[in-house]
Short mmCIF file of C-alpha atoms and ligand atoms in Angstrom, two decimals:
data_model
loop_
_atom_site.label_atom_id
_atom_site.label_comp_id
_atom_site.label_asym_id
_atom_site.label_seq_id
_atom_site.Cartn_x
_atom_site.Cartn_y
_atom_site.Cartn_z
CA MET A 1 -6.05 18.30 -4.25
CA ASP A 2 -3.25 15.76 -4.21
CA LEU A 3 -4.08 13.14 -6.85
CA PHE A 4 -1.44 10.78 -5.45
CA ASN A 5 -3.12 10.49 -2.05
CA ASP A 6 -5.56 7.95 -3.48
CA ASP A 7 -2.84 5.48 -4.46
CA ILE A 8 -3.69 2.41 -2.36
CA THR A 9 -0.27 0.91 -2.98
CA ALA A 10 1.58 3.98 -1.70
CA ASN A 11 4.56 3.27 0.55
CA LEU A 12 4.01 4.55 4.12
CA LEU A 13 7.76 4.57 4.81
CA PRO A 14 9.85 7.51 3.58
CA TYR A 15 12.98 5.36 2.96
CA ASP A 16 14.73 2.03 3.74
CA GLY A 17 11.72 -0.27 3.30
CA THR A 18 8.18 -0.68 2.00
CA VAL A 19 4.97 -0.80 4.00
CA VAL A 20 1.63 -0.76 2.16
CA TYR A 21 -1.67 -0.33 3.99
CA TYR A 22 -4.53 -1.64 1.82
CA GLY A 23 -7.24 -0.65 4.35
CA LYS A 24 -10.33 -2.88 4.67
CA VAL A 25 -10.05 -5.89 2.34
CA MET A 26 -13.46 -7.40 3.21
CA ASN A 27 -16.88 -6.14 4.26
CA HIS A 28 -17.95 -5.66 7.89
CA ALA A 29 -20.06 -8.86 8.03
CA GLN A 30 -17.17 -10.99 6.76
CA ALA A 31 -14.74 -9.35 9.18
CA GLN A 32 -17.14 -10.00 12.09
CA LEU A 33 -17.50 -13.65 11.12
CA TYR A 34 -13.74 -14.15 10.90
CA LEU A 35 -13.22 -12.38 14.25
CA GLU A 36 -15.71 -14.70 15.98
CA ARG A 37 -14.28 -17.84 14.36
CA LEU A 38 -10.71 -16.83 15.21
CA LEU A 39 -11.58 -16.02 18.83
CA ASN A 40 -13.35 -19.38 19.26
CA ASP A 41 -11.49 -21.87 17.09
CA ILE A 42 -7.81 -20.94 17.38
CA GLU A 43 -5.72 -22.76 19.99
CA TRP A 44 -4.74 -19.61 21.89
CA LYS A 45 -1.96 -19.83 24.47
CA ASN A 46 -0.21 -17.23 26.60
CA ASP A 47 3.06 -16.23 24.97
CA GLU A 48 6.37 -16.98 26.64
CA ALA A 49 9.54 -14.95 26.15
CA ILE A 50 12.93 -14.99 27.82
CA ILE A 51 13.95 -11.38 28.40
CA PHE A 52 17.22 -10.61 30.23
CA GLY A 53 17.29 -14.28 31.30
CA LYS A 54 13.83 -14.14 32.90
CA LEU A 55 10.83 -16.14 31.67
CA ILE A 56 7.97 -13.73 30.95
CA ILE A 57 4.42 -15.00 30.38
CA THR A 58 2.38 -12.40 28.50
CA LYS A 59 -1.34 -11.65 28.95
CA ARG A 60 -1.52 -11.42 25.16
CA LYS A 61 -2.27 -14.81 23.61
CA VAL A 62 -0.59 -16.30 20.57
CA ALA A 63 -0.91 -19.21 18.17
CA TRP A 64 1.28 -20.49 15.40
CA TYR A 65 -0.02 -22.28 12.28
CA GLY A 66 1.80 -23.47 9.16
CA ASP A 67 2.26 -25.84 6.22
CA SER A 68 4.27 -28.39 8.16
CA ASP A 69 5.38 -28.61 11.76
CA TYR A 70 7.88 -25.78 11.52
CA LEU A 71 9.90 -24.88 14.55
CA TYR A 72 10.08 -21.12 14.88
CA THR A 73 12.25 -19.35 17.43
CA TYR A 74 11.77 -15.80 18.64
CA SER A 75 12.34 -14.06 21.99
CA ASN A 76 14.48 -17.10 22.87
CA THR A 77 11.57 -19.55 22.86
CA THR A 78 10.70 -22.13 20.21
CA LYS A 79 7.18 -22.75 18.88
CA GLN A 80 5.82 -25.55 16.72
CA ALA A 81 3.26 -24.78 14.00
CA LEU A 82 -0.23 -26.36 14.09
CA PRO A 83 -1.91 -27.46 10.81
CA TRP A 84 -3.95 -24.77 8.96
CA THR A 85 -7.67 -24.36 9.72
CA LYS A 86 -10.23 -23.70 6.93
CA GLU A 87 -10.54 -20.00 7.88
CA LEU A 88 -6.78 -19.51 8.03
CA LEU A 89 -6.39 -21.05 4.56
CA GLU A 90 -9.07 -18.66 3.21
CA LEU A 91 -7.33 -15.68 4.79
CA LYS A 92 -3.91 -16.86 3.60
CA LYS A 93 -5.28 -17.00 0.01
CA LEU A 94 -6.64 -13.45 0.34
CA ALA A 95 -3.33 -12.13 1.72
CA GLU A 96 -1.41 -13.95 -1.04
CA GLU A 97 -3.62 -12.61 -3.82
CA ILE A 98 -3.31 -9.01 -2.67
CA SER A 99 0.38 -9.08 -1.74
CA GLY A 100 1.51 -11.28 -4.65
CA THR A 101 3.56 -13.41 -2.22
CA SER A 102 3.05 -16.98 -1.02
CA PHE A 103 3.22 -17.75 2.69
CA ASN A 104 3.86 -20.99 4.58
CA SER A 105 3.10 -19.94 8.14
CA CYS A 106 1.11 -17.55 10.31
CA LEU A 107 1.65 -16.10 13.76
CA LEU A 108 -1.59 -15.00 15.45
CA ASN A 109 -1.85 -12.54 18.34
CA LEU A 110 -4.88 -11.92 20.54
CA TYR A 111 -4.93 -8.64 22.52
CA HIS A 112 -7.86 -8.80 24.97
CA ASP A 113 -8.02 -5.00 25.26
CA GLY A 114 -5.84 -1.89 24.97
CA ASN A 115 -3.79 -2.77 28.05
CA GLU A 116 -2.10 -5.41 25.91
CA GLY A 117 0.25 -4.44 23.11
CA MET A 118 3.63 -5.31 21.66
CA ALA A 119 6.91 -3.46 22.23
CA TYR A 120 9.20 -2.23 19.45
CA HIS A 121 10.89 -5.10 17.61
CA SER A 122 11.60 -6.21 14.06
CA ASP A 123 10.78 -9.56 12.51
CA ASP A 124 14.36 -10.21 11.49
CA GLU A 125 14.81 -13.80 12.66
CA LYS A 126 17.18 -15.86 10.49
CA SER A 127 14.35 -18.26 9.60
CA LEU A 128 12.55 -15.49 7.67
CA GLY A 129 15.57 -14.70 5.49
CA LYS A 130 16.49 -11.21 4.28
CA ASN A 131 13.95 -8.75 2.83
CA THR A 132 11.05 -10.96 3.85
CA THR A 133 7.42 -10.06 3.04
CA ILE A 134 4.92 -10.18 5.91
CA ALA A 135 1.16 -9.72 5.39
CA SER A 136 -0.73 -8.58 8.47
CA LEU A 137 -4.53 -8.96 8.74
CA SER A 138 -6.33 -7.24 11.62
CA PHE A 139 -9.73 -8.00 13.17
CA GLY A 140 -11.64 -6.38 16.02
CA ALA A 141 -10.66 -3.18 17.83
CA GLU A 142 -8.95 -0.61 15.62
CA ARG A 143 -5.43 0.02 16.96
CA LYS A 144 -2.52 2.31 16.19
CA PHE A 145 0.58 0.60 14.72
CA SER A 146 3.93 2.43 14.68
CA PHE A 147 7.28 2.13 12.93
CA LYS A 148 10.58 3.61 14.19
CA HIS A 149 13.74 3.77 12.08
CA LYS A 150 16.65 2.04 13.84
CA GLN A 151 19.17 4.84 13.09
CA THR A 152 17.29 8.08 12.44
CA LYS A 153 14.52 7.30 15.01
CA ASP A 154 11.94 8.74 12.56
CA THR A 155 8.46 7.36 13.26
CA VAL A 156 5.46 6.56 11.06
CA SER A 157 2.05 5.42 12.36
CA VAL A 158 -1.08 3.94 10.82
CA GLN A 159 -4.49 2.94 12.24
CA LEU A 160 -5.23 -0.75 11.58
CA GLU A 161 -8.95 -1.19 10.92
CA HIS A 162 -11.25 -4.21 11.38
CA GLY A 163 -10.76 -6.50 8.33
CA SER A 164 -7.71 -4.61 7.03
CA LEU A 165 -4.41 -5.67 5.45
CA LEU A 166 -0.93 -4.21 5.93
CA VAL A 167 2.08 -5.55 4.02
CA MET A 168 5.70 -5.03 5.15
CA LYS A 169 8.40 -5.92 2.63
CA ASP A 170 11.82 -5.20 1.07
CA GLU A 171 14.33 -3.86 3.66
CA THR A 172 11.68 -2.93 6.25
CA GLN A 173 12.71 -5.48 8.89
CA SER A 174 16.42 -4.57 8.60
CA HIS A 175 15.90 -0.84 9.13
CA TRP A 176 12.62 -0.34 10.99
CA LEU A 177 11.16 -1.50 14.30
CA HIS A 178 7.39 -1.82 14.72
CA ARG A 179 5.10 -1.89 17.74
CA LEU A 180 1.48 -1.96 18.84
CA PRO A 181 1.28 0.70 21.58
CA PRO A 182 -1.05 0.10 24.53
CA SER A 183 -4.08 2.37 24.83
CA LYS A 184 -6.34 2.75 27.89
CA LYS A 185 -9.25 3.76 25.60
CA ILE A 186 -9.51 0.36 23.88
CA ILE A 187 -11.86 -2.05 25.66
CA ARG A 188 -12.54 -4.59 22.91
CA PRO A 189 -10.31 -7.47 21.71
CA ARG A 190 -8.17 -7.42 18.59
CA VAL A 191 -6.83 -10.38 16.64
CA ASN A 192 -3.85 -10.00 14.32
CA LEU A 193 -2.55 -12.53 11.81
CA THR A 194 0.92 -12.15 10.33
CA PHE A 195 1.46 -14.44 7.34
CA ARG A 196 5.13 -15.23 6.90
CA THR A 197 7.51 -17.32 4.79
CA ILE A 198 9.93 -19.54 6.69
CA VAL A 199 12.93 -20.25 4.50
CA LEU A 200 15.15 -22.44 6.68
O1 LIG B 1 -0.49 -7.03 16.29
C1 LIG B 1 0.09 -6.53 15.35
O2 LIG B 1 -0.48 -5.81 14.54
C2 LIG B 1 1.57 -6.72 15.13
C3 LIG B 1 2.13 -7.99 15.63
C4 LIG B 1 3.60 -7.98 15.40
O3 LIG B 1 4.26 -6.99 15.55
C5 LIG B 1 4.25 -9.20 15.01
O4 LIG B 1 3.57 -10.25 14.89
O5 LIG B 1 5.47 -9.15 14.78
#
């Protein structure tokens, strides 16, 4: 028996960064309640990205919330943060307590089913600064989440459960890409919240 397998703060990455998967951080009833509230109360919009000069409108929906009306640019488009809702403030507190980091903004993603995912990228925008900590809460359909090292191409994957928390920190965004692969088997929606700290 490997006694170290039970360490809930174990780093999933073999080198060049730190990713901790805390598993479920609330019970099923709480997770269900948050999922319903998030699906109904968040101001979901289709995401827009400019890729190779072409405007792409994704099926996946997004929303951006924060402390003040931050302007946040990624994929060549700029978003403005909406003021926190009660549920988002509760979830922010939970993510802050577990990760030991304070956050001032949150990007939310809604994947209607497994046809929707997110391609490999890293959250290395200037506005997040270097060695940023990102806390990711997942609700709804369990999905695979993968990391790929930018140089070695090594990969690491984890299943993100309903009501679970994943924290990415240290040099992770400089050295690793991450993605949410599509999966034909998934027919239920998933909501993901990434709490972030904007420094600029
Ligand atoms: O949906 C997820 O779990 C990840 C979303 C993501 O990669 C991001 O917000 O940068």
